[in-house]
């Protein structure tokens, strides 16, 4: 772990701490946690409905699909999506009667969605250089599209299915409608549609999107701290430790095994996708939890805890990769 990467992690924790101080002091208001006047929820809604859609649309509209390394993408996304789906299925199987139907999806995104920007970009650039960063960015360009779309579809299906009076057709129609007309999925589909036309984004519109998208990182980091101040630490750490372990150990282990032993990846491509899979939980997991008002405290704690523990787990993965397949 180089000082440059450690400094980035410290900067992230400082931004989270600033959000915690603001929330603790109630500088943005004193609404009850979980209420519509809760400042943390207001900020989460702003991110979910304004800033994140702008970032997703601009990213997908400008995506150069012809330059994407499809073999590396396959080696990363197939095992990650399979593990995320299995976590969702397991949590849905063990969901207690009367429990929130949105809980399995929230747990799955907490264990599967990595901090690919604030942590991932500095790690890729600092450890692997420009060539490694190029592979990292290629994977990141589809990260939200795949994981968020899958879990949005699953959670909306669970919500629609929660109404016992609906027929199968009505459940299916509502799921499709709520999945497509969604602050995450809709801008991605719109961006891909714009991308298919081959037209450039008009300069003024592109500037607006860029300005809005730039706010996502600082807003989400301070939101984590504010949520921690408003919701506090969870009463039980059993579920949190499992999610954090899955994010930092299980998922990168599965990616490593499939990419190296099954698909034969070696060297730099293998190292980049394994370290991408080993990243701590990203702030989009908290926005997802806020959206469905489920496990906000637990997801906040998992995000902070996984970021802190990443300082210890990242060097272990780098050492293993350097020993098995040096880049």
Short mmCIF file of N, CA, C and O in Angstrom, two decimals, residues 91-195:
data_model
loop_
_atom_site.label_atom_id
_atom_site.label_comp_id
_atom_site.label_asym_id
_atom_site.label_seq_id
_atom_site.Cartn_x
_atom_site.Cartn_y
_atom_site.Cartn_z
N UNK A 91 -30.27 -14.53 0.73
CA UNK A 91 -30.92 -13.62 1.67
C UNK A 91 -32.43 -13.65 1.51
O UNK A 91 -33.16 -13.48 2.49
N UNK A 92 -32.90 -13.88 0.31
CA UNK A 92 -34.35 -13.97 0.11
C UNK A 92 -34.88 -15.28 0.71
O UNK A 92 -35.99 -15.31 1.26
N UNK A 93 -34.09 -16.34 0.62
CA UNK A 93 -34.50 -17.62 1.19
C UNK A 93 -34.59 -17.55 2.71
O UNK A 93 -35.51 -18.13 3.31
N UNK A 94 -33.64 -16.82 3.31
CA UNK A 94 -33.63 -16.75 4.78
C UNK A 94 -34.39 -15.54 5.33
O UNK A 94 -34.36 -15.30 6.54
N UNK A 95 -35.08 -14.80 4.47
CA UNK A 95 -35.85 -13.65 4.92
C UNK A 95 -36.98 -14.10 5.84
O UNK A 95 -37.77 -14.98 5.48
N UNK A 96 -37.06 -13.51 7.00
CA UNK A 96 -38.07 -13.89 7.97
C UNK A 96 -39.44 -13.34 7.57
O UNK A 96 -39.53 -12.29 6.93
N UNK A 97 -40.50 -14.03 7.93
CA UNK A 97 -41.85 -13.53 7.64
C UNK A 97 -42.04 -12.14 8.25
O UNK A 97 -41.68 -11.89 9.40
N UNK A 98 -42.57 -11.24 7.47
CA UNK A 98 -42.75 -9.88 7.93
C UNK A 98 -41.56 -8.97 7.69
O UNK A 98 -41.63 -7.77 7.94
N UNK A 99 -40.45 -9.54 7.21
CA UNK A 99 -39.28 -8.73 6.93
C UNK A 99 -39.46 -7.90 5.66
O UNK A 99 -40.32 -8.19 4.83
N UNK A 100 -38.64 -6.88 5.50
CA UNK A 100 -38.74 -6.01 4.33
C UNK A 100 -38.35 -6.78 3.07
O UNK A 100 -37.27 -7.38 3.01
N UNK A 101 -39.22 -6.75 2.06
CA UNK A 101 -38.95 -7.49 0.83
C UNK A 101 -37.78 -6.89 0.06
O UNK A 101 -37.20 -7.54 -0.82
N UNK A 102 -37.41 -5.66 0.39
CA UNK A 102 -36.29 -5.01 -0.28
C UNK A 102 -34.94 -5.37 0.34
O UNK A 102 -33.89 -5.05 -0.22
N UNK A 103 -34.95 -6.05 1.47
CA UNK A 103 -33.71 -6.34 2.20
C UNK A 103 -32.72 -7.21 1.42
O UNK A 103 -31.52 -6.92 1.42
N UNK A 104 -33.15 -8.28 0.74
CA UNK A 104 -32.18 -9.10 0.00
C UNK A 104 -31.40 -8.32 -1.05
O UNK A 104 -30.19 -8.49 -1.20
N UNK A 105 -32.08 -7.44 -1.78
CA UNK A 105 -31.40 -6.65 -2.81
C UNK A 105 -30.43 -5.65 -2.20
O UNK A 105 -29.34 -5.43 -2.73
N UNK A 106 -30.82 -5.05 -1.08
CA UNK A 106 -29.94 -4.09 -0.41
C UNK A 106 -28.68 -4.78 0.10
O UNK A 106 -27.56 -4.27 -0.03
N UNK A 107 -28.84 -5.97 0.65
CA UNK A 107 -27.67 -6.72 1.12
C UNK A 107 -26.78 -7.13 -0.05
O UNK A 107 -25.55 -7.08 0.04
N UNK A 108 -27.40 -7.53 -1.16
CA UNK A 108 -26.62 -7.95 -2.32
C UNK A 108 -25.81 -6.81 -2.91
O UNK A 108 -24.64 -6.99 -3.28
N UNK A 109 -26.39 -5.60 -2.98
CA UNK A 109 -25.64 -4.48 -3.54
C UNK A 109 -24.54 -4.02 -2.58
O UNK A 109 -23.48 -3.58 -3.01
N UNK A 110 -24.76 -4.17 -1.29
CA UNK A 110 -23.73 -3.82 -0.31
C UNK A 110 -22.52 -4.73 -0.44
O UNK A 110 -21.37 -4.29 -0.32
N UNK A 111 -22.77 -6.00 -0.72
CA UNK A 111 -21.68 -6.96 -0.86
C UNK A 111 -21.06 -6.94 -2.25
O UNK A 111 -19.92 -7.40 -2.42
N UNK A 112 -21.76 -6.40 -3.25
CA UNK A 112 -21.29 -6.54 -4.62
C UNK A 112 -20.87 -5.28 -5.33
O UNK A 112 -20.17 -5.35 -6.35
N UNK A 113 -21.27 -4.10 -4.82
CA UNK A 113 -20.98 -2.85 -5.55
C UNK A 113 -19.76 -2.18 -4.94
O UNK A 113 -19.78 -1.73 -3.80
N UNK A 114 -18.69 -2.10 -5.72
CA UNK A 114 -17.44 -1.55 -5.22
C UNK A 114 -17.27 -0.06 -5.44
O UNK A 114 -17.93 0.53 -6.29
N UNK A 115 -16.37 0.52 -4.68
CA UNK A 115 -16.04 1.95 -4.81
C UNK A 115 -15.01 2.10 -5.93
O UNK A 115 -13.81 2.28 -5.68
N UNK A 116 -15.49 2.05 -7.15
CA UNK A 116 -14.59 2.00 -8.31
C UNK A 116 -13.97 3.34 -8.66
O UNK A 116 -12.96 3.38 -9.38
N UNK A 117 -14.54 4.44 -8.18
CA UNK A 117 -14.03 5.76 -8.53
C UNK A 117 -13.12 6.33 -7.46
O UNK A 117 -11.91 6.51 -7.67
N UNK A 118 -13.68 6.62 -6.26
CA UNK A 118 -12.89 7.30 -5.24
C UNK A 118 -11.69 6.47 -4.79
O UNK A 118 -10.63 7.02 -4.50
N UNK A 119 -11.86 5.15 -4.71
CA UNK A 119 -10.77 4.27 -4.29
C UNK A 119 -10.15 3.56 -5.50
O UNK A 119 -8.93 3.47 -5.62
N UNK A 120 -10.98 3.07 -6.40
CA UNK A 120 -10.49 2.24 -7.50
C UNK A 120 -9.56 2.94 -8.46
O UNK A 120 -8.51 2.38 -8.84
N UNK A 121 -9.89 4.16 -8.86
CA UNK A 121 -9.04 4.87 -9.82
C UNK A 121 -7.65 5.15 -9.26
O UNK A 121 -6.64 4.89 -9.92
N UNK A 122 -7.52 5.68 -8.03
CA UNK A 122 -6.17 5.89 -7.48
C UNK A 122 -5.37 4.59 -7.35
O UNK A 122 -4.16 4.59 -7.60
N UNK A 123 -6.03 3.50 -6.97
CA UNK A 123 -5.33 2.22 -6.83
C UNK A 123 -4.83 1.75 -8.20
O UNK A 123 -3.67 1.35 -8.36
N UNK A 124 -5.71 1.78 -9.20
CA UNK A 124 -5.33 1.32 -10.53
C UNK A 124 -4.19 2.17 -11.10
O UNK A 124 -3.23 1.63 -11.68
N UNK A 125 -4.29 3.49 -10.95
CA UNK A 125 -3.26 4.37 -11.49
C UNK A 125 -1.95 4.24 -10.72
O UNK A 125 -0.86 4.21 -11.31
N UNK A 126 -2.06 4.16 -9.39
CA UNK A 126 -0.85 4.13 -8.58
C UNK A 126 -0.10 2.82 -8.61
O UNK A 126 1.13 2.79 -8.54
N UNK A 127 -0.81 1.70 -8.77
CA UNK A 127 -0.18 0.39 -8.73
C UNK A 127 0.13 -0.13 -10.13
O UNK A 127 1.19 -0.70 -10.37
N UNK A 128 -0.80 0.08 -11.07
CA UNK A 128 -0.66 -0.55 -12.39
C UNK A 128 -0.30 0.41 -13.51
O UNK A 128 -0.07 -0.02 -14.63
N UNK A 129 -0.33 1.71 -13.23
CA UNK A 129 0.06 2.67 -14.25
C UNK A 129 -1.03 2.92 -15.27
O UNK A 129 -2.19 2.51 -15.11
N UNK A 130 -0.65 3.60 -16.36
CA UNK A 130 -1.62 4.03 -17.36
C UNK A 130 -2.31 2.85 -18.04
O UNK A 130 -3.52 2.88 -18.30
N UNK A 131 -1.57 1.79 -18.33
CA UNK A 131 -2.16 0.64 -19.01
C UNK A 131 -3.19 -0.06 -18.12
O UNK A 131 -4.26 -0.45 -18.57
N UNK A 132 -2.86 -0.19 -16.84
CA UNK A 132 -3.81 -0.80 -15.91
C UNK A 132 -5.03 0.08 -15.69
O UNK A 132 -6.16 -0.42 -15.57
N UNK A 133 -4.81 1.40 -15.65
CA UNK A 133 -5.92 2.32 -15.47
C UNK A 133 -6.89 2.23 -16.64
O UNK A 133 -8.11 2.33 -16.46
N UNK A 134 -6.38 2.02 -17.85
CA UNK A 134 -7.24 1.90 -19.03
C UNK A 134 -8.17 0.70 -18.91
O UNK A 134 -9.36 0.78 -19.25
N UNK A 135 -7.64 -0.43 -18.43
CA UNK A 135 -8.48 -1.62 -18.23
C UNK A 135 -9.52 -1.35 -17.15
O UNK A 135 -10.69 -1.70 -17.27
N UNK A 136 -9.08 -0.70 -16.07
CA UNK A 136 -9.97 -0.38 -14.95
C UNK A 136 -11.14 0.49 -15.43
O UNK A 136 -12.30 0.21 -15.12
N UNK A 137 -10.85 1.54 -16.18
CA UNK A 137 -11.89 2.45 -16.65
C UNK A 137 -12.87 1.72 -17.58
O UNK A 137 -14.08 1.96 -17.54
N UNK A 138 -12.35 0.80 -18.39
CA UNK A 138 -13.22 0.04 -19.29
C UNK A 138 -14.24 -0.77 -18.50
O UNK A 138 -15.43 -0.84 -18.86
N UNK A 139 -13.79 -1.40 -17.42
CA UNK A 139 -14.71 -2.18 -16.58
C UNK A 139 -15.68 -1.26 -15.85
O UNK A 139 -16.89 -1.54 -15.77
N UNK A 140 -15.17 -0.14 -15.34
CA UNK A 140 -16.00 0.79 -14.58
C UNK A 140 -17.13 1.35 -15.45
O UNK A 140 -18.24 1.62 -14.96
N UNK A 141 -16.87 1.52 -16.74
CA UNK A 141 -17.88 2.10 -17.63
C UNK A 141 -19.16 1.28 -17.67
O UNK A 141 -20.23 1.80 -17.99
N UNK A 142 -19.08 -0.02 -17.35
CA UNK A 142 -20.26 -0.88 -17.35
C UNK A 142 -20.66 -1.34 -15.94
O UNK A 142 -21.61 -2.12 -15.79
N UNK A 143 -19.94 -0.87 -14.94
CA UNK A 143 -20.14 -1.34 -13.57
C UNK A 143 -21.54 -1.03 -13.07
O UNK A 143 -22.29 -1.92 -12.63
N UNK A 144 -21.93 0.25 -13.13
CA UNK A 144 -23.26 0.64 -12.65
C UNK A 144 -24.35 0.06 -13.53
O UNK A 144 -25.39 -0.39 -13.03
N UNK A 145 -24.11 0.05 -14.84
CA UNK A 145 -25.11 -0.45 -15.78
C UNK A 145 -25.52 -1.88 -15.44
O UNK A 145 -26.70 -2.21 -15.39
N UNK A 146 -24.55 -2.74 -15.18
CA UNK A 146 -24.86 -4.15 -14.96
C UNK A 146 -25.40 -4.42 -13.56
O UNK A 146 -26.49 -4.98 -13.40
N UNK A 147 -24.65 -4.03 -12.54
CA UNK A 147 -25.02 -4.39 -11.16
C UNK A 147 -26.28 -3.67 -10.71
O UNK A 147 -27.21 -4.27 -10.15
N UNK A 148 -26.35 -2.34 -10.95
CA UNK A 148 -27.52 -1.58 -10.52
C UNK A 148 -28.77 -2.00 -11.29
O UNK A 148 -29.86 -2.07 -10.71
N UNK A 149 -28.63 -2.28 -12.58
CA UNK A 149 -29.79 -2.68 -13.35
C UNK A 149 -30.32 -4.04 -12.87
O UNK A 149 -31.54 -4.22 -12.72
N UNK A 150 -29.42 -4.99 -12.64
CA UNK A 150 -29.84 -6.31 -12.15
C UNK A 150 -30.58 -6.19 -10.82
O UNK A 150 -31.69 -6.74 -10.67
N UNK A 151 -30.01 -5.47 -9.88
CA UNK A 151 -30.61 -5.40 -8.55
C UNK A 151 -31.86 -4.52 -8.52
O UNK A 151 -32.77 -4.75 -7.72
N UNK A 152 -31.91 -3.53 -9.39
CA UNK A 152 -33.13 -2.73 -9.50
C UNK A 152 -34.28 -3.59 -10.00
O UNK A 152 -35.41 -3.52 -9.48
N UNK A 153 -34.01 -4.42 -11.00
CA UNK A 153 -35.04 -5.32 -11.50
C UNK A 153 -35.50 -6.30 -10.42
O UNK A 153 -36.71 -6.54 -10.26
N UNK A 154 -34.55 -6.83 -9.64
CA UNK A 154 -34.91 -7.79 -8.59
C UNK A 154 -35.72 -7.14 -7.47
O UNK A 154 -36.71 -7.71 -7.01
N UNK A 155 -35.28 -5.95 -7.05
CA UNK A 155 -35.99 -5.31 -5.93
C UNK A 155 -37.37 -4.85 -6.37
O UNK A 155 -38.34 -4.94 -5.60
N UNK A 156 -37.51 -4.37 -7.60
CA UNK A 156 -38.83 -3.94 -8.06
C UNK A 156 -39.75 -5.14 -8.25
O UNK A 156 -40.96 -5.05 -8.02
N UNK A 157 -39.19 -6.28 -8.64
CA UNK A 157 -39.98 -7.50 -8.73
C UNK A 157 -40.49 -7.91 -7.36
O UNK A 157 -41.65 -8.29 -7.20
N UNK A 158 -39.62 -7.83 -6.35
CA UNK A 158 -40.03 -8.18 -4.99
C UNK A 158 -41.10 -7.23 -4.47
O UNK A 158 -42.05 -7.66 -3.80
N UNK A 159 -40.94 -5.93 -4.76
CA UNK A 159 -41.93 -4.95 -4.31
C UNK A 159 -43.28 -5.20 -4.97
O UNK A 159 -44.33 -5.19 -4.32
N UNK A 160 -43.25 -5.46 -6.29
CA UNK A 160 -44.50 -5.72 -7.01
C UNK A 160 -45.15 -7.01 -6.55
O UNK A 160 -46.37 -7.11 -6.42
N UNK A 161 -44.32 -8.01 -6.26
CA UNK A 161 -44.83 -9.31 -5.84
C UNK A 161 -45.38 -9.25 -4.42
O UNK A 161 -46.15 -10.12 -4.00
N UNK A 162 -44.99 -8.20 -3.67
CA UNK A 162 -45.44 -8.07 -2.29
C UNK A 162 -46.93 -7.82 -2.17
O UNK A 162 -47.52 -8.03 -1.11
N UNK A 163 -47.55 -7.36 -3.25
CA UNK A 163 -48.99 -7.15 -3.25
C UNK A 163 -49.69 -8.46 -3.66
O UNK A 163 -49.66 -8.84 -4.83
N UNK A 164 -50.29 -9.12 -2.71
CA UNK A 164 -50.88 -10.45 -2.97
C UNK A 164 -52.07 -10.39 -3.93
O UNK A 164 -52.40 -11.39 -4.57
N UNK A 165 -52.70 -9.22 -4.05
CA UNK A 165 -53.90 -9.13 -4.87
C UNK A 165 -53.59 -9.04 -6.35
O UNK A 165 -54.47 -9.18 -7.19
N UNK A 166 -52.34 -8.79 -6.72
CA UNK A 166 -51.99 -8.62 -8.12
C UNK A 166 -51.86 -9.97 -8.82
O UNK A 166 -51.39 -10.94 -8.25
N UNK A 167 -52.26 -9.98 -10.08
CA UNK A 167 -52.05 -11.16 -10.91
C UNK A 167 -50.59 -11.19 -11.36
O UNK A 167 -49.85 -10.22 -11.21
N UNK A 168 -50.19 -12.34 -11.96
CA UNK A 168 -48.82 -12.44 -12.46
C UNK A 168 -48.56 -11.39 -13.53
O UNK A 168 -47.49 -10.77 -13.56
N UNK A 169 -49.53 -11.18 -14.42
CA UNK A 169 -49.36 -10.20 -15.50
C UNK A 169 -49.19 -8.79 -14.93
O UNK A 169 -48.31 -8.04 -15.37
N UNK A 170 -50.02 -8.45 -13.94
CA UNK A 170 -49.92 -7.12 -13.33
C UNK A 170 -48.59 -6.94 -12.62
O UNK A 170 -47.97 -5.87 -12.67
N UNK A 171 -48.12 -8.00 -11.95
CA UNK A 171 -46.83 -7.95 -11.27
C UNK A 171 -45.70 -7.73 -12.27
O UNK A 171 -44.80 -6.91 -12.06
N UNK A 172 -45.77 -8.47 -13.39
CA UNK A 172 -44.72 -8.36 -14.41
C UNK A 172 -44.73 -6.96 -15.03
O UNK A 172 -43.66 -6.36 -15.22
N UNK A 173 -45.90 -6.44 -15.33
CA UNK A 173 -46.00 -5.12 -15.96
C UNK A 173 -45.45 -4.04 -15.03
O UNK A 173 -44.69 -3.15 -15.45
N UNK A 174 -45.83 -4.11 -13.74
CA UNK A 174 -45.34 -3.11 -12.80
C UNK A 174 -43.82 -3.20 -12.62
O UNK A 174 -43.13 -2.19 -12.52
N UNK A 175 -43.29 -4.45 -12.59
CA UNK A 175 -41.85 -4.62 -12.44
C UNK A 175 -41.09 -4.00 -13.61
O UNK A 175 -40.12 -3.27 -13.42
N UNK A 176 -41.56 -4.30 -14.82
CA UNK A 176 -40.89 -3.75 -16.01
C UNK A 176 -40.98 -2.24 -16.02
O UNK A 176 -39.99 -1.54 -16.28
N UNK A 177 -42.16 -1.70 -15.72
CA UNK A 177 -42.34 -0.24 -15.74
C UNK A 177 -41.46 0.44 -14.69
O UNK A 177 -40.76 1.42 -14.99
N UNK A 178 -41.45 -0.09 -13.47
CA UNK A 178 -40.67 0.54 -12.41
C UNK A 178 -39.17 0.33 -12.60
O UNK A 178 -38.37 1.11 -12.09
N UNK A 179 -38.79 -0.73 -13.31
CA UNK A 179 -37.37 -0.96 -13.57
C UNK A 179 -36.86 -0.01 -14.65
O UNK A 179 -35.77 0.55 -14.54
N UNK A 180 -37.66 0.17 -15.69
CA UNK A 180 -37.24 1.04 -16.80
C UNK A 180 -37.35 2.51 -16.42
O UNK A 180 -36.41 3.30 -16.62
N UNK A 181 -38.51 2.90 -15.88
CA UNK A 181 -38.71 4.29 -15.48
C UNK A 181 -38.14 4.45 -14.07
O UNK A 181 -38.86 4.53 -13.07
N UNK A 182 -36.83 4.49 -14.00
CA UNK A 182 -36.10 4.47 -12.74
C UNK A 182 -34.93 5.43 -12.85
O UNK A 182 -34.31 5.54 -13.92
N UNK A 183 -34.60 6.15 -11.77
CA UNK A 183 -33.53 7.15 -11.84
C UNK A 183 -32.16 6.60 -12.19
O UNK A 183 -31.26 7.37 -12.54
N UNK A 184 -31.97 5.28 -12.08
CA UNK A 184 -30.69 4.68 -12.44
C UNK A 184 -30.75 4.06 -13.83
O UNK A 184 -29.90 4.32 -14.68
N UNK A 185 -31.77 3.27 -14.09
CA UNK A 185 -31.84 2.52 -15.34
C UNK A 185 -32.20 3.42 -16.52
O UNK A 185 -31.61 3.30 -17.61
N UNK A 186 -33.16 4.32 -16.34
CA UNK A 186 -33.62 5.16 -17.45
C UNK A 186 -32.49 6.01 -18.07
O UNK A 186 -32.36 6.03 -19.30
N UNK A 187 -31.68 6.72 -17.27
CA UNK A 187 -30.59 7.48 -17.89
C UNK A 187 -29.55 6.60 -18.59
O UNK A 187 -28.95 7.02 -19.59
N UNK A 188 -29.35 5.38 -18.09
CA UNK A 188 -28.43 4.45 -18.76
C UNK A 188 -28.99 4.05 -20.12
O UNK A 188 -28.28 4.07 -21.14
N UNK A 189 -30.27 3.68 -20.17
CA UNK A 189 -30.89 3.31 -21.44
C UNK A 189 -30.92 4.50 -22.40
O UNK A 189 -30.67 4.35 -23.60
N UNK A 190 -31.21 5.69 -21.86
CA UNK A 190 -31.22 6.89 -22.71
C UNK A 190 -29.82 7.18 -23.23
O UNK A 190 -29.64 7.55 -24.40
N UNK A 191 -28.81 7.00 -22.38
CA UNK A 191 -27.43 7.24 -22.80
C UNK A 191 -26.99 6.25 -23.88
O UNK A 191 -26.33 6.64 -24.85
N UNK A 192 -27.35 4.99 -23.72
CA UNK A 192 -27.00 3.98 -24.73
C UNK A 192 -27.72 4.26 -26.05
O UNK A 192 -27.16 4.06 -27.14
N UNK A 193 -28.97 4.73 -25.96
CA UNK A 193 -29.71 5.06 -27.18
C UNK A 193 -29.05 6.23 -27.90
O UNK A 193 -28.92 6.23 -29.13
N UNK A 194 -28.64 7.24 -27.13
CA UNK A 194 -27.94 8.38 -27.73
C UNK A 194 -26.61 7.92 -28.33
O UNK A 194 -26.22 8.36 -29.41
N UNK A 195 -25.93 7.03 -27.62
CA UNK A 195 -24.65 6.50 -28.11
C UNK A 195 -24.83 5.81 -29.45
O UNK A 195 -23.99 5.93 -30.35
#
